[in-house]
Coordinates of C-alpha atoms and ligand atoms in Angstrom, one line a residue:
X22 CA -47.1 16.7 60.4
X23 CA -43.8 17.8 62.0
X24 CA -42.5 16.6 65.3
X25 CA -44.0 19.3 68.1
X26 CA -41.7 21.8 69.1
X27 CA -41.2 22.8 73.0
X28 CA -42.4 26.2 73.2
X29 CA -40.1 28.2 76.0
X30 CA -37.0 27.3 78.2
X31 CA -38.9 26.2 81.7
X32 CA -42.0 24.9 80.6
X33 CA -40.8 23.2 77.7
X34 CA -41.4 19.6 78.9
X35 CA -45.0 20.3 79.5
X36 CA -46.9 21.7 76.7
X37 CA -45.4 21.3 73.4
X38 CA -46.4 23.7 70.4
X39 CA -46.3 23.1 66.8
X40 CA -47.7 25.1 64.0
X41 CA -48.4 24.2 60.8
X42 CA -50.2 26.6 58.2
X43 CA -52.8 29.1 60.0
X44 CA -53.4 25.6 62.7
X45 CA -51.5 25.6 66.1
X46 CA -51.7 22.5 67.8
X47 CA -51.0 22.5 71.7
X48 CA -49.9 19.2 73.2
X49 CA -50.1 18.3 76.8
X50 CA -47.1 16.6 77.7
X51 CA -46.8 15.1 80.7
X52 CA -47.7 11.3 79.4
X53 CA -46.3 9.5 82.4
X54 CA -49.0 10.8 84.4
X55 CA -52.0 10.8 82.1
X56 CA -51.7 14.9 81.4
X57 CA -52.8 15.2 84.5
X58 CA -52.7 18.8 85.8
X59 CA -49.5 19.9 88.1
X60 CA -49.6 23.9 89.1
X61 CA -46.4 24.2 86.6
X62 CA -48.1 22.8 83.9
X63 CA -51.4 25.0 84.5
X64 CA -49.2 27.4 83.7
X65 CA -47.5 26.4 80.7
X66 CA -50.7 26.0 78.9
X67 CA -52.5 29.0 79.9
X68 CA -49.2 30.6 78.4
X69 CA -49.2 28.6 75.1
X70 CA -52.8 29.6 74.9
X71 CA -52.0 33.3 75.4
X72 CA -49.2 32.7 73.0
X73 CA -51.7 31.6 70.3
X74 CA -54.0 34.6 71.5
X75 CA -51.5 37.0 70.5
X76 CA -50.1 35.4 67.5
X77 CA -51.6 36.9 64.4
X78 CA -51.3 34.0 61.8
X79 CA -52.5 31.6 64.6
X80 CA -56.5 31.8 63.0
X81 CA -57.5 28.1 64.8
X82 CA -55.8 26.1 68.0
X83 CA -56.0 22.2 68.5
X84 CA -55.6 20.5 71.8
X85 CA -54.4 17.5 72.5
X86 CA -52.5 15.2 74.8
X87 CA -49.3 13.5 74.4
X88 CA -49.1 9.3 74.6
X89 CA -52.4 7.2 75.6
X90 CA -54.4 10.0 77.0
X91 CA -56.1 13.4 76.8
X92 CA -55.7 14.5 80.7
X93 CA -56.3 13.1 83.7
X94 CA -57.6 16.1 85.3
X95 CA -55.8 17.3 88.4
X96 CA -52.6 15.3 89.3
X97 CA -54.5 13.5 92.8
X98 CA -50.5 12.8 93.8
X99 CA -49.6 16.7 93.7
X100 CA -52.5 17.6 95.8
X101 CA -51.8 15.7 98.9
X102 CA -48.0 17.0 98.4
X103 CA -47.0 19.5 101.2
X104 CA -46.5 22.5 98.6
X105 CA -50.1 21.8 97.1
X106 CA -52.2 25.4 97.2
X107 CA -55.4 23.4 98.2
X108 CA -58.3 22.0 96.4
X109 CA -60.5 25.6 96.7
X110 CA -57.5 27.6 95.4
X111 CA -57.0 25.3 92.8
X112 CA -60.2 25.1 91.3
X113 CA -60.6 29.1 92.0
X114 CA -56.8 30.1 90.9
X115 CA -56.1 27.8 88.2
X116 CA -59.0 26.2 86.7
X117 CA -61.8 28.5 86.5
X118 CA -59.1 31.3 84.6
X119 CA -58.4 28.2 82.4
X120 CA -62.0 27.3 81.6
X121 CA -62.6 31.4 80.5
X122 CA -59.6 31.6 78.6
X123 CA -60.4 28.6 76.4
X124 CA -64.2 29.7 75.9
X125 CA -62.5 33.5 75.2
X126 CA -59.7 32.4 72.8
X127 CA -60.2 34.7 69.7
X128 CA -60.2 32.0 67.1
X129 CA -61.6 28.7 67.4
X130 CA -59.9 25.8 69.5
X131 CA -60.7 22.1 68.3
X132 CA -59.9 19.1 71.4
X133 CA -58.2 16.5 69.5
X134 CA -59.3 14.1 72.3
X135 CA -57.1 10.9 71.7
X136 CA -57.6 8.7 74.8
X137 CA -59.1 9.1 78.2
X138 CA -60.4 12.6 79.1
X139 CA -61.1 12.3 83.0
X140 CA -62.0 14.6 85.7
X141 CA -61.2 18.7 84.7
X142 CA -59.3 16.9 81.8
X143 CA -62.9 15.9 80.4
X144 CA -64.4 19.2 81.1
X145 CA -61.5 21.3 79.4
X146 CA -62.0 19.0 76.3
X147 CA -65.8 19.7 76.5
X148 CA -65.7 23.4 76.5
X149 CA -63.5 23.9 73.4
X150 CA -65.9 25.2 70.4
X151 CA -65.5 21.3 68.5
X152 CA -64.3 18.0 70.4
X153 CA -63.4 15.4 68.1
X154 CA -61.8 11.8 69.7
X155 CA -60.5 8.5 68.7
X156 CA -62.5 5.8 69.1
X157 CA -60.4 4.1 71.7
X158 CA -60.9 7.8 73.8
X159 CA -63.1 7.6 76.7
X160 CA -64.7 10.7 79.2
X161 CA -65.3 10.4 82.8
X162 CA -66.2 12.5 85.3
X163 CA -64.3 11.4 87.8
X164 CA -64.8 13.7 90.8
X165 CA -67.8 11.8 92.5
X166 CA -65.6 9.5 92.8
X167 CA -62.9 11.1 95.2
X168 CA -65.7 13.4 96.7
X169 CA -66.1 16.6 94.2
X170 CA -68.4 18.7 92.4
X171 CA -67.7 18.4 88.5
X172 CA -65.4 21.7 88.0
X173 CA -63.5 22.9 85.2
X174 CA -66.9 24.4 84.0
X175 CA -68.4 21.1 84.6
X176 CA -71.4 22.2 86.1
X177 CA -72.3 24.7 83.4
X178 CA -71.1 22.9 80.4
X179 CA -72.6 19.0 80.9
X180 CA -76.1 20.1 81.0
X181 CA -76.2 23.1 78.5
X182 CA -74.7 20.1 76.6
X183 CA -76.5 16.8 77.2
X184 CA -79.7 18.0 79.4
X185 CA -80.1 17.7 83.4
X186 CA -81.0 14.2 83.2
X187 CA -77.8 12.9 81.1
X188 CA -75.1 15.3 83.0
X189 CA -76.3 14.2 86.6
X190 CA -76.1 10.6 85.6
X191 CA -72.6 11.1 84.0
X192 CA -71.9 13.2 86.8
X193 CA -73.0 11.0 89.6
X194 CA -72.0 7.8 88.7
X195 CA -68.7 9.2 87.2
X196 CA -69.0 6.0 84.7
X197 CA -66.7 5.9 81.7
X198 CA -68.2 7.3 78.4
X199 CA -66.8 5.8 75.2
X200 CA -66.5 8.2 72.3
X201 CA -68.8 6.8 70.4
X202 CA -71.4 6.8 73.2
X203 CA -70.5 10.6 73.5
X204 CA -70.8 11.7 69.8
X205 CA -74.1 9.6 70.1
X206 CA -75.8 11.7 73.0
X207 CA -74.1 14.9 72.0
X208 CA -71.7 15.4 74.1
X209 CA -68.7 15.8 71.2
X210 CA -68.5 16.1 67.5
X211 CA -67.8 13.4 66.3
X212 CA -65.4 10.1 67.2
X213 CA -63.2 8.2 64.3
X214 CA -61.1 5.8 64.1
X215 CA -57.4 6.0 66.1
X216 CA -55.5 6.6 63.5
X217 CA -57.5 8.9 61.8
X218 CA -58.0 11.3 64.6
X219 CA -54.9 13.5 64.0
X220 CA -55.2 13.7 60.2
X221 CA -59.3 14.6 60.9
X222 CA -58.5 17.4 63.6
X223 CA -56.0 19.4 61.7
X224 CA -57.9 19.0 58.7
X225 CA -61.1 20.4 60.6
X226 CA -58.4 23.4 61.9
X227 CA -57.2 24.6 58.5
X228 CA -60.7 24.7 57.4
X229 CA -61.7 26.2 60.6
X230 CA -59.0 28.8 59.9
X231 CA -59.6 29.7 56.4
X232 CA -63.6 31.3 58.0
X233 CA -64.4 34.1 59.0
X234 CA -62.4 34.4 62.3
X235 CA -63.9 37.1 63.9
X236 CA -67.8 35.9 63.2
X237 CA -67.2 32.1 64.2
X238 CA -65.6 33.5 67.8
X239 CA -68.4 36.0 68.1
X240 CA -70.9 33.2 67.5
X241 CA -69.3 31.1 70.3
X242 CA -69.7 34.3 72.5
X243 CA -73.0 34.9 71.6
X244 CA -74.3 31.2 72.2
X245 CA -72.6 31.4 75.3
X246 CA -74.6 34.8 76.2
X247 CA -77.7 33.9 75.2
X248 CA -78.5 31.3 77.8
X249 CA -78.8 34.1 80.2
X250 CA -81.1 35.9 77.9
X251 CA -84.7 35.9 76.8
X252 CA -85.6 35.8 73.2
X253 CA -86.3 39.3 72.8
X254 CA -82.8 40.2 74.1
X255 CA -81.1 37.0 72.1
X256 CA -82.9 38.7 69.4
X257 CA -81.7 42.2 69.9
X258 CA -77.8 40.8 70.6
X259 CA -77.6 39.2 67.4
X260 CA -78.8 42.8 66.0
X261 CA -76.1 44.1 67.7
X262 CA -73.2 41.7 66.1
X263 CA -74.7 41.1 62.7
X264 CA -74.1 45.5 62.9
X265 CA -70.5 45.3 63.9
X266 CA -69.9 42.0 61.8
X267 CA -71.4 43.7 58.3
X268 CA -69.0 46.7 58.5
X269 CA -66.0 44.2 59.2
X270 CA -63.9 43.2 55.7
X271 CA -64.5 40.1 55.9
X272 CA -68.6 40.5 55.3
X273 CA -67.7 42.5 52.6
X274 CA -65.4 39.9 51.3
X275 CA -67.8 37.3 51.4
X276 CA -70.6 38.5 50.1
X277 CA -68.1 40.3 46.9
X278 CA -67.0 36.7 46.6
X279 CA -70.0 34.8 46.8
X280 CA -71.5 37.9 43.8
X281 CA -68.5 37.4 42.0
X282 CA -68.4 33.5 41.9
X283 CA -64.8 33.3 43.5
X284 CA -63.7 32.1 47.0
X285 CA -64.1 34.1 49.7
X286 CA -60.1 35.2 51.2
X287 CA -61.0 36.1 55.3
X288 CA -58.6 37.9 57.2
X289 CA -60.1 39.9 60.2
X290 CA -59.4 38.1 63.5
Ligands
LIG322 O1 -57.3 19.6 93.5 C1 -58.3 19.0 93.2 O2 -58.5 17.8 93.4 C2 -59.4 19.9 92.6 C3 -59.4 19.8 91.2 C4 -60.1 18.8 90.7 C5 -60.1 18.6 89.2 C6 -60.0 17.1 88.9 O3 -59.7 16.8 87.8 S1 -60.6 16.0 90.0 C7 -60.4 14.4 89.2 C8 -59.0 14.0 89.2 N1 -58.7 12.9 88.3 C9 -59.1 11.6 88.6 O4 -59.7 11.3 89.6 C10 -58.7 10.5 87.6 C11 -57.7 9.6 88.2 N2 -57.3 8.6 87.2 C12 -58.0 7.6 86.9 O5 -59.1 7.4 87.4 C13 -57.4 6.6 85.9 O6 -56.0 6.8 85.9 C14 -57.9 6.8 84.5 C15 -59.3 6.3 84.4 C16 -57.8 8.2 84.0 C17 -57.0 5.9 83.5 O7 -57.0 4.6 84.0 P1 -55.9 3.6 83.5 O8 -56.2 2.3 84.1 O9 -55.9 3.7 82.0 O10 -54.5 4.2 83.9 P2 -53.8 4.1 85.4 O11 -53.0 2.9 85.5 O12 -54.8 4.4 86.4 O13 -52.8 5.4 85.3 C18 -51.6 5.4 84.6 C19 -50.6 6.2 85.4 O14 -51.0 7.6 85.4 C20 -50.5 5.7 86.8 O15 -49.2 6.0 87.3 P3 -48.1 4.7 87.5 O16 -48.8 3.8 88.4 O17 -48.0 4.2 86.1 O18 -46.9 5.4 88.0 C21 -51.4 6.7 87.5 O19 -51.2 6.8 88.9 C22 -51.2 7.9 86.8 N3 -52.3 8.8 86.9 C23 -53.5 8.7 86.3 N4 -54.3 9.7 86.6 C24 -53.6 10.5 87.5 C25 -52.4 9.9 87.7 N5 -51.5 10.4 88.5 C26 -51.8 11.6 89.2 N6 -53.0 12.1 89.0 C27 -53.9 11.6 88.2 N7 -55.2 12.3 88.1

């Protein structure tokens, strides 16, 4: 893989963007301080994933961090800074429009998670569609431990993902997780080995990207949907989108394909 590129004059130094094939990757770059989250650099990835929203040959997104860690979550020396919004701003102005814009990204983001994940840093891994990490990654959520409430869809996510009892214990002892002890309860995909965690992601991405764009984000949206729903109405919703998928070209592609004995060449997004 190529060296990342910066992706605009301004924000430059703090997410860096590098495509190769269909497969964006999106770097946090701020390694001196973990990845940890600084109002600028909130803003620079919202951006880069708006970028890759809007970007037609963009058909998956991987997320990672730059040196030895994911994120850090919220940069804790920014906060007490004079210029700092406030904790309740934050989480309401920055994090929460974060959190939806990830779980409404229109093609498939994988969390390339290669070292510690901690605080809103673990939760914005954990609501990507698939988390892979190294081995040597770790997930923590930190905010019991400096007084907070799991954010960063932290509340919603760990038990949808793990059950009540396993969230409230990672929760409330804010203990570190290995990766292997994550893949093992659920909580990710799948962990391997250090130096096989970039090769693994972006090979996951390209295959991610040759799908069916429109029916793996749809299936993310519906999943999402149906834990407010009842069977019957889980039932009827998938009606609904198997309708609007089936007239799409790329049902029609697949199913010609799969008749024909050729592969399938998706394109819809
Ligand atoms: O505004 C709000 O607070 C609301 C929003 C909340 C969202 C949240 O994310 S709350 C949770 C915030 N995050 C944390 O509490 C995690 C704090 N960091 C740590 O507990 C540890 O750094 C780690 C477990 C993540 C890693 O430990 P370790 O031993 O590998 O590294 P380290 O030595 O602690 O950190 C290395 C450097 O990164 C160090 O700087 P230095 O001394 O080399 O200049 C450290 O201060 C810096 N760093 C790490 N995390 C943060 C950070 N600097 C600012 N903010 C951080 N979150």
């Amino acid at each position: 893989m190529n060296a990342p590129t910066s992706l605009a004059a301004g924000i430059d130094a703090l997410v860096l963007v590098h495509d190769e094939g269909a497969v964006r990757t999106i770097t946090l770059n701020r390694p001196q301080a973990l990845n940890s989250f600084t109002v600028p650099m909130h803003h620079a990835l919202r951006e880069a994933l708006a970028q890759a929203a809007q970007t037609p040959s963009v058909r998956c997104v991987v997320l990672t961090g730059a040196g030895r860690a994911f994120c850090a979550g919220q940069d804790l020396a920014e906060i007490v800074s004079d210029s700092s919004p406030g904790v309740g701003d934050l989480v309401l102005e920055l994090y929460k429009p974060l959190a939806l814009q990830v779980r409404q990204m229109p093609v498939p983001v994988v969390a390339a998670v290669n070292g510690v994940a901690a605080g809103a840093g673990a939760n914005l891994a954990l609501g990507c569609d698939i988390v892979l990490a190294a081995e040597s990654a770790s997930f923590i959520q930190a905010f019991a431990k400096i007084g907070l409430v799991p954010d960063c869809g932290g509340t919603w996510l760990l038990p949808r993902l793990v059950g009540r009892a396993t969230a409230l214990g990672l929760a409330l002892t804010a203990d570190k997780l290995s990766a292997a002890q994550a893949q093992q309860m659920g909580l990710i995909w799948q962990c391997v080995p250090d130096a096989e965690l970039t090769g693994a992601a972006h090979a996951l991405a390209a295959r991610l990207a040759t799908l069916p764009t429109r029916a793996l984000v749809a299936t993310r949206l519906a999943m999402d949907g149906a834990q407010h729903l009842g069977l019957d109405a889980a039932l009827s919703e998938e009606g609904r989108l198997q309708a609007a998928l089936s007239s799409a070209h790329d049902y029609q592609e697949g199913v010609a394909a799969f008749l024909a004995k050729r592969a399938p060449v998706f394109k819809d997004r």
